[in-house]
Every structure is written in C-alpha cells, then in structure tokens.
XYZ file of C-alpha atoms in Angstrom:
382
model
C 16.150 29.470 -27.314
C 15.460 33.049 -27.455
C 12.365 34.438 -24.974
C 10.634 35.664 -28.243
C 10.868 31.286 -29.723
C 10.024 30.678 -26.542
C 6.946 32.338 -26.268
C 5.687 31.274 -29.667
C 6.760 27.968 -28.546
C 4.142 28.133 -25.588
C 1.581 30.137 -27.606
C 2.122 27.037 -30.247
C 1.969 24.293 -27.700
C -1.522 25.662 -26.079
C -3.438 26.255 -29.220
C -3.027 22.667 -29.842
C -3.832 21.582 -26.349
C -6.947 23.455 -26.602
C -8.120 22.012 -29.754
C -7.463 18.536 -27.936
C -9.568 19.752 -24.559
C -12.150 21.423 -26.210
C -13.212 17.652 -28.332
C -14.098 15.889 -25.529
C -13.459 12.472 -25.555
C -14.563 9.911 -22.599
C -13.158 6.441 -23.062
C -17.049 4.632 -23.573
C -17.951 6.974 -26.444
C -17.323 5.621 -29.628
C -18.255 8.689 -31.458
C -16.736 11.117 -29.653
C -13.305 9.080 -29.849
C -13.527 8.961 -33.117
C -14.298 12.746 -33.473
C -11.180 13.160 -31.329
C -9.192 10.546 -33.460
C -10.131 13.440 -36.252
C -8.924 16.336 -34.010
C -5.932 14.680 -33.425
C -5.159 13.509 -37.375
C -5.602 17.200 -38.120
C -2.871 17.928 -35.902
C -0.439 15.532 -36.849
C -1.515 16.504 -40.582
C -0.370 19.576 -40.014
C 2.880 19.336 -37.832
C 4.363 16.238 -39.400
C 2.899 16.903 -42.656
C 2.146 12.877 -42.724
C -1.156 11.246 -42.383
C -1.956 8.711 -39.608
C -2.927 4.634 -39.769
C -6.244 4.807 -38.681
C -7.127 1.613 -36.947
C -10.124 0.674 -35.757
C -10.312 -2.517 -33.385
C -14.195 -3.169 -31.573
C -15.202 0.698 -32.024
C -12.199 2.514 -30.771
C -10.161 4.700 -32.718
C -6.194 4.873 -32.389
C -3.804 6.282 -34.761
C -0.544 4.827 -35.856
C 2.596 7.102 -37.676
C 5.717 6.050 -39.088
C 8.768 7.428 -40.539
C 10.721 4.944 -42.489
C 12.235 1.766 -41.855
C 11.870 -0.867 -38.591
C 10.550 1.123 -35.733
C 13.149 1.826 -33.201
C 11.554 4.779 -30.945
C 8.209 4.803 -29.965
C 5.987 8.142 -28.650
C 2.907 6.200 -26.621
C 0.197 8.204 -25.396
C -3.514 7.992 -25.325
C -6.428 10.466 -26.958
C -9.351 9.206 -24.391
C -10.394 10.470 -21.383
C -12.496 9.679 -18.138
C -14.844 12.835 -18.200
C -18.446 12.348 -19.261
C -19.456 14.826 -22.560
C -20.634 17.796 -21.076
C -17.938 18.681 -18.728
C -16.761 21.288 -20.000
C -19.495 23.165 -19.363
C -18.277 22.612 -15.484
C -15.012 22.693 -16.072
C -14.023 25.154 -18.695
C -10.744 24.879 -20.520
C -8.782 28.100 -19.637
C -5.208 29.605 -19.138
C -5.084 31.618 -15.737
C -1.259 32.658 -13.823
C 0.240 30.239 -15.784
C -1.599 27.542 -15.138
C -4.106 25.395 -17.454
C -7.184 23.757 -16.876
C -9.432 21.711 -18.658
C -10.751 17.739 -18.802
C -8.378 15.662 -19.881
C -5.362 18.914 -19.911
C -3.223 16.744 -17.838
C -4.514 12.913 -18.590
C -3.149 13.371 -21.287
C -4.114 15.765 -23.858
C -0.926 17.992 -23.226
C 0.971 14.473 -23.813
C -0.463 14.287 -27.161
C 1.026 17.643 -28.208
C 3.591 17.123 -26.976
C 4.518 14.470 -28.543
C 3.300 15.468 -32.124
C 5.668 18.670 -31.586
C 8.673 17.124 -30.433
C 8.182 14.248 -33.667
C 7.771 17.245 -35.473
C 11.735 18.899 -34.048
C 13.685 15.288 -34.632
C 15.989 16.102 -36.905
C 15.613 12.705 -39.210
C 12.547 10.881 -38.276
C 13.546 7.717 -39.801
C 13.584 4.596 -36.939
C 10.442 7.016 -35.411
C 6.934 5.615 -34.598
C 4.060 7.580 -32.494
C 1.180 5.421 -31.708
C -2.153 7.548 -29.836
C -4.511 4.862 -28.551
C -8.032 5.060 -27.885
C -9.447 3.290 -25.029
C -6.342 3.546 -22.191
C -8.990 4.728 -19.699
C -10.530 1.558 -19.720
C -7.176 -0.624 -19.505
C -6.310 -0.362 -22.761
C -8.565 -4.044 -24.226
C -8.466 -3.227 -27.663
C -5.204 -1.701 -28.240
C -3.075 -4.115 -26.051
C -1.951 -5.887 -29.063
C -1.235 -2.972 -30.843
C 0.823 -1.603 -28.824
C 2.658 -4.660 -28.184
C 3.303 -5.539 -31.318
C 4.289 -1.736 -32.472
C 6.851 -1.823 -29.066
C 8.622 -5.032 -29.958
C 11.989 -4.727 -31.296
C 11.810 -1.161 -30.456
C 15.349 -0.054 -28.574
C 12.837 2.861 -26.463
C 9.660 3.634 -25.659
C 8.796 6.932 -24.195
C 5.248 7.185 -22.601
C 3.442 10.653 -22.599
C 1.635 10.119 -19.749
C 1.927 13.065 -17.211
C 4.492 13.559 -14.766
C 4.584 12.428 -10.760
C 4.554 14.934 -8.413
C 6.956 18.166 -9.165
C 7.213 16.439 -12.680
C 9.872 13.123 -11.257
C 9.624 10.746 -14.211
C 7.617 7.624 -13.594
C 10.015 4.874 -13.445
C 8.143 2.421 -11.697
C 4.602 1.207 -11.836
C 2.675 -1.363 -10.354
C 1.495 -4.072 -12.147
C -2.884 -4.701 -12.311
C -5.341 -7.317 -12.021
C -9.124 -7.072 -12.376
C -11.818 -8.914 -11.236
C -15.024 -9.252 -10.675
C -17.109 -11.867 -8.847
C -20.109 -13.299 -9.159
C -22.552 -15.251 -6.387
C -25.632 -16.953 -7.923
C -27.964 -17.792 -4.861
C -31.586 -18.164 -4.379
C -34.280 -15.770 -3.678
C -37.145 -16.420 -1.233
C -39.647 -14.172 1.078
C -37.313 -12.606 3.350
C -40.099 -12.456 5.958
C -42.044 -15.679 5.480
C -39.560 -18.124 4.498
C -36.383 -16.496 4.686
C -34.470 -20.747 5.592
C -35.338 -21.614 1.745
C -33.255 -18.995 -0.213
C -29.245 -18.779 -0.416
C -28.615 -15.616 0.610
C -25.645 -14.055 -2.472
C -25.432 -10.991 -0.281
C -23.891 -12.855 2.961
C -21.691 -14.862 0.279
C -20.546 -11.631 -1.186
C -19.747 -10.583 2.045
C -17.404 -13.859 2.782
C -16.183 -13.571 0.027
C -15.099 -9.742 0.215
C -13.289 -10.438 3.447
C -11.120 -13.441 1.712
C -9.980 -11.340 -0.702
C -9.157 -8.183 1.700
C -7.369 -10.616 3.791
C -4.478 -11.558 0.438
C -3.381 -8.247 0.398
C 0.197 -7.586 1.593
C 1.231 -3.988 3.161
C 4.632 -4.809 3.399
C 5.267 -5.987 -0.170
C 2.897 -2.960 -1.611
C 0.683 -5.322 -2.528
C -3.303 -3.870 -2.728
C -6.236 -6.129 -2.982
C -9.218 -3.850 -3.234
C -13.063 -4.813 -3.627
C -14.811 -1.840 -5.669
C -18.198 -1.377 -7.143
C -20.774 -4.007 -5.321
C -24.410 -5.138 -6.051
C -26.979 -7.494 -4.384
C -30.347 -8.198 -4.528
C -33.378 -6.922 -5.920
C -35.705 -5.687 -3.441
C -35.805 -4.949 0.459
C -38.402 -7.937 1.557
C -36.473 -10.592 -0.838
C -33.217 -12.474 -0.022
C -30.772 -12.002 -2.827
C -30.777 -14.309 -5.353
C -27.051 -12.490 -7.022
C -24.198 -10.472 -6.319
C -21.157 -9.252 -7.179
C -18.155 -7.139 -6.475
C -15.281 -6.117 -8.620
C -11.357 -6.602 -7.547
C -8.586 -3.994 -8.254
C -4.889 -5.525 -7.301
C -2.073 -3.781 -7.715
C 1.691 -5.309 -6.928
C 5.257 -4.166 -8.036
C 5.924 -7.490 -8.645
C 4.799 -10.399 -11.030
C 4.999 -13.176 -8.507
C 2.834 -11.411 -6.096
C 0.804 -10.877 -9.004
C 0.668 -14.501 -9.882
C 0.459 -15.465 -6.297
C -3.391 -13.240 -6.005
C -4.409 -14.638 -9.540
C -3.909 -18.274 -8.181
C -6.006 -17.376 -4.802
C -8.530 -15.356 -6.426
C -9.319 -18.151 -8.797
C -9.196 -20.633 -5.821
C -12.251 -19.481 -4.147
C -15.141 -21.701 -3.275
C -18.453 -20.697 -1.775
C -19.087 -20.451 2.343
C -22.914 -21.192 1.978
C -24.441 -24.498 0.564
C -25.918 -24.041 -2.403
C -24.290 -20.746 -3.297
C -22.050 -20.811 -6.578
C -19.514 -18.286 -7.621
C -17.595 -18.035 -10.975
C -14.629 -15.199 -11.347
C -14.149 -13.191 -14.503
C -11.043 -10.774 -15.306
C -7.610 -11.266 -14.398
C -4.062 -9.708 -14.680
C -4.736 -6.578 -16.870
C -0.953 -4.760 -16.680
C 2.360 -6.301 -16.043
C 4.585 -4.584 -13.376
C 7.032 -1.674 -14.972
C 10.281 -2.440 -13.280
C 12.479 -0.160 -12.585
C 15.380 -1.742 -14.573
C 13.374 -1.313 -17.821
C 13.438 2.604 -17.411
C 17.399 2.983 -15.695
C 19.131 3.334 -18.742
C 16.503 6.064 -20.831
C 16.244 7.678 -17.364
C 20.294 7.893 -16.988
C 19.914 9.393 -20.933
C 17.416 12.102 -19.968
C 19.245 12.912 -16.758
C 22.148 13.800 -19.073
C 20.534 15.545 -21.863
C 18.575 17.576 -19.437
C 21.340 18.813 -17.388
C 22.927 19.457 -21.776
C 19.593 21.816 -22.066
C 19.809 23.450 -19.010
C 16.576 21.846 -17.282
C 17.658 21.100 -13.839
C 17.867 17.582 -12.591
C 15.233 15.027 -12.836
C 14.016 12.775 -10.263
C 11.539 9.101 -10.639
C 9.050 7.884 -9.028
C 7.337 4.433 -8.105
C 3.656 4.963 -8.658
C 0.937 2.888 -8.189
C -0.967 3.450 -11.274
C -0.475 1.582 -14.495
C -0.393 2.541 -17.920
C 0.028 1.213 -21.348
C 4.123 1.546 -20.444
C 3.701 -1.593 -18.291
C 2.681 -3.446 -21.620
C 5.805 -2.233 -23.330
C 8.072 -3.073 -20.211
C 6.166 -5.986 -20.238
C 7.515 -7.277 -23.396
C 11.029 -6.320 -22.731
C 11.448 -2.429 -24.455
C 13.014 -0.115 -22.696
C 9.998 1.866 -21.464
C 10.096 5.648 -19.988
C 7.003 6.886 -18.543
C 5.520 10.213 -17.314
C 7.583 12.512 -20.163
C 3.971 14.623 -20.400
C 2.630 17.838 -18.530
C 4.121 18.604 -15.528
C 1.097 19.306 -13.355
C -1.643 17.728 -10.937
C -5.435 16.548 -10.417
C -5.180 13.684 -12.615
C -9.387 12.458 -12.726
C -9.975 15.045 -10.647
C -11.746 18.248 -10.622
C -8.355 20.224 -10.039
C -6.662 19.061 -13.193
C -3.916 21.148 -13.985
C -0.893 21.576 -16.012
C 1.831 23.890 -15.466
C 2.400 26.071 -18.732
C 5.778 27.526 -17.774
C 7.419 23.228 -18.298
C 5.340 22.684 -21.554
C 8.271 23.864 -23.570
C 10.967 22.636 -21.215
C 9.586 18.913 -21.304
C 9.490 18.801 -25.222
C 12.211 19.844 -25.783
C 13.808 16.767 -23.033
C 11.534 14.498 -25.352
C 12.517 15.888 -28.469
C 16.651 15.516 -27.357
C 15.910 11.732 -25.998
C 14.608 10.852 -29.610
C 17.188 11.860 -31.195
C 19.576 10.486 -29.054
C 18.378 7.356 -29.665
C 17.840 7.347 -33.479
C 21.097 8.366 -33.575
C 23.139 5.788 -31.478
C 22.861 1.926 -31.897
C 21.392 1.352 -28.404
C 20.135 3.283 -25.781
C 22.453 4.910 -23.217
C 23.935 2.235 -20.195
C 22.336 2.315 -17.305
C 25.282 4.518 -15.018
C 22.953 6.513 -13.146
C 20.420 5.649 -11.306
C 16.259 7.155 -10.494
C 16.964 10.020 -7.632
C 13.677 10.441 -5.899
C-alpha cells in the first residue's frame, strides 16, 4: 500500500469512527440505540452498498447483513456502549499525536468500522455475514439467540472487540455467571424491640461470606459480591436485602460447580428467606476454539508485513464466548489496538487502524475461499 492509500485509508477509517463516537449510545437507552442503529445503517449503506436486517427484540436495535448463500464467516461486534448521554461533553472525541479519544472509541466503535471496511475489501462476499448487536454492555439478553443462531454452521467467527494489551488477540476468555440475592426478613423498632424483627442485613452479610468463600485462586476462579442494599431507615431493622454475584471461571465445570452452590444456599437466621435470581450468563471461550483462526492470522500477518501476533487469556467475556459456546471457531479482540476500555482514558491507537483491517480483511478471505479454516499448527504466543 502506497503512504498516499495509506493515509486516505486512515483519514477514511476516522471519519467513520467519529460519526460512530459522536451518536452516543449507552446500552439502557432505547432511543439512542436506535439512533445509533441509524448511524451505523448509513454506514454500511454506503460502504457495502447493501441495506441491513433491522431487528428489533424487547427495544434494542441490532443489525444483520448478508451476502449470498449459507453464512460461513461471521464479523460480530456490538454498537452500544457503557457511557451515560452527555459524555461527550467530558470527554470529547478528538485525534491528538496519533492517538484517539472518545466514549465508546475503543469499546467498540472503531470495531464497527472496522469491520464494515474490511466487508467492504473481500473480494467476493458471498459465504459473508456481519451481525452489530445492541445491548452487549448489558450481557448481551436480547441478542443471545441471535447471535447463536447466525454463528451456527458458520466455519469462523471473528469478534471486533478491541485488542489485549499491545493489541495480543484475545484467545481466551472466561466464562460468566450472574446473580443476585435476595433476603426477605422482618422489620421492627431497632431501639424498642429490636428481638422481634429478622434482621436481612446480618443475613446478607452470611450470606456474602458463603459465597466469597467458593471462589478458587488457583483455578482462576472469581466469586465476587457487587452492588448491595439493606434496609430502609437508620432506627429500623431491615426487613430486605440484596447483593448481586459476578463469577468468572475458564472453565465450565467450575462454572457448573458455583451454579450448584449458589443455588444451594439456605438462610443462617430463623425466619429469614432467600430466593436467587440469574445464573450462567457466558460460556468459557477455550482456547482450542480460537488455535486454528489464530495459527491463520499469524500467517497472513507475517504475508502483510504486520509483525507477529501474540493472545491473551482475559477475564472478560464477550458475545465470542456464545459463539465458542456453540462450537464455531471464534477469534476475538481483531478491533482497535488501544487501552482504557470503560474508563476515562479510552484510547485507540490510529497508526494500527489500517494495519488491523487489513489482518481482518485477509482472514475473511482466507476463509471464504478454502473449505475449512486453517489447522491448528501454531499455537497463541503470549
């Protein structure tokens, strides 16, 4: 690629990303979603010269393409975010020393583009399917199935999510469960009669330390009690509680194994109840459904001159666990190379933009063109 394609490459690839950035679009709001369900069907309009499936499943928006045939590749990414409206007035989208900031820039607007641009480079699209959810942010509860079914009998799936750290491809993820529970006690005077009421904030509290007490270092295994209520009022003893759960595990037996003892639980205090609501939300991504795609891109990358790549276990999920989950070939963390994901330092590196579309666009149409998928001869470095 000449430096004068590549430039108009980058200029390209960040007018897009700033139409993305500049619609914000947190995960709770409908509207805005949908708004940037518009943005992003403009886009595609225009670069694939194809309209989108618009589907709409309990108020979220998420947009569906295909190019001929049974489905064989799949671009996944996601068009939400977890800033609030109104943050870019905080946290301005801009372009400074080659980097770029912005809410959302890096989770996973970048992603997006990326993705529409390298569809846009495949030589035949036929076999080609890009699916843009969105409600990720929030685990994905609407668009599970749709993903599912849209990954099934796929031979790849490559996930636009961002990069690890120094852009290592994320070949592992651990698998999550959410919880909450709930204690229903009884209030009463906490001065005059505190004997009658069942206190839900010391059952919360037993029940807190039970849970701490399943999680298992050694296995990477994370059993973490969140957000946490009780009571009403200072002089009263709580009559309700709760706390939420986050687990995360690399593997589904552990998974299974916390499921089985969260659900388990029984109350400490006489007359307190508790009831449990949630459960496994993400499968584990395992590394052997990402060793062959990542022995492809380590080949086609050293073919376009990009250095080697190197994976990474991380402990956040994404909608590439559900895909893994249901036995694709799954390839996550193809986006922005970058930092500060849901943070106020989110970043993306401008100078890779080009560099990691153009892997994408080469592992698509590697694919499309070959039966199956490249073996698995070389395995994650990092």
């Amino acid at each position: 690629m000449t430096a004068a394609r590549a430039d108009a490459t980058v200029r390209d690839l960040l007018a897009d990303i700033e139409t993305l950035v500049r619609c914000e679009s947190p995960s709770s709001d409908r509207e805005a979603v949908a708004r940037s369900a518009d943005a992003v069907t403009a886009l595609g309009r225009r670069l694939l010269d194809a309209e989108p499936d618009r589907v709409v499943i309990d108020g979220s928006t998420h947009l569906r393409w295909r190019f001929g045939g049974t489905p064989r590749v799949l671009l996944l990414g996601h068009h939400d975010t977890v800033w609030p409206m109104g943050t870019l007035e905080t946290h301005p989208y801009s372009v400074r020393d080659g980097v770029l900031r912005g809410p959302g820039c890096f989770d996973m607007k970048a992603g997006v583009v990326m993705a529409l641009h390298a569809a846009a480079s495949v030589r035949g699209r036929a076999g080609l399917s890009i699916l843009i959810t969105g409600d990720e942010e929030l685990g994905s509860p609407s668009s599970r199935s749709l993903i599912e079914a849209e990954a099934r009998g796929c031979e790849a799936v490559f996930v636009l999510e961002a990069s690890a750290d120094g852009g290592a491809l994320k070949c592992r993820r651990k698998g999550v469960s959410l919880y909450r529970i709930d204690v229903e006690g009884r209030a009463a005077h906490a001065g005059l009669e505190p004997e009658k009421g069942v206190n839900a904030g010391v059952e919360i509290a037993h029940q807190i330390l039970a849970v701490a007490a399943l999680a298992d270092p050694e296995r990477g295994t994370s059993v973490v009690p969140t957000a946490l209520s009780a009571g009403t009022t200072t002089n009263t003893v709580p009559a309700r509680a709760s706390v939420a759960l986050d687990v995360r595990v690399w593997d589904a037996a552990e998974q299974r194994r916390v499921d089985r003892a969260v659900r388990e639980l029984r109350p400490v205090l006489a007359g307190a109840r508790i009831s449990i609501a949630g459960g496994i939300n993400r499968p584990p991504l395992q590394a052997e459904a990402s060793s062959g795609l990542f022995a492809l891109a380590t080949s086609l990358a050293a073919g376009l001159g990009l250095g080697p790549l190197t994976a990474a276990a991380v402990g956040g999920a994404s909608d590439g666990n559900f895909t893994a989950g249901v036995g694709v070939p799954t390839l996550d963390g193809l986006g922005a190379v970058g930092g500060g994901a849901h943070a106020d330092d989110e970043h993306v590196v401008v100078a890779e933009l080009p560099r990691r579309t153009a892997l994408l666009t080469a592992l698509v149409e590697a694919v499309l063109d070959e039966a199956t998928p490249a073996p698995a001869d070389v395995a994650p470095r990092g």
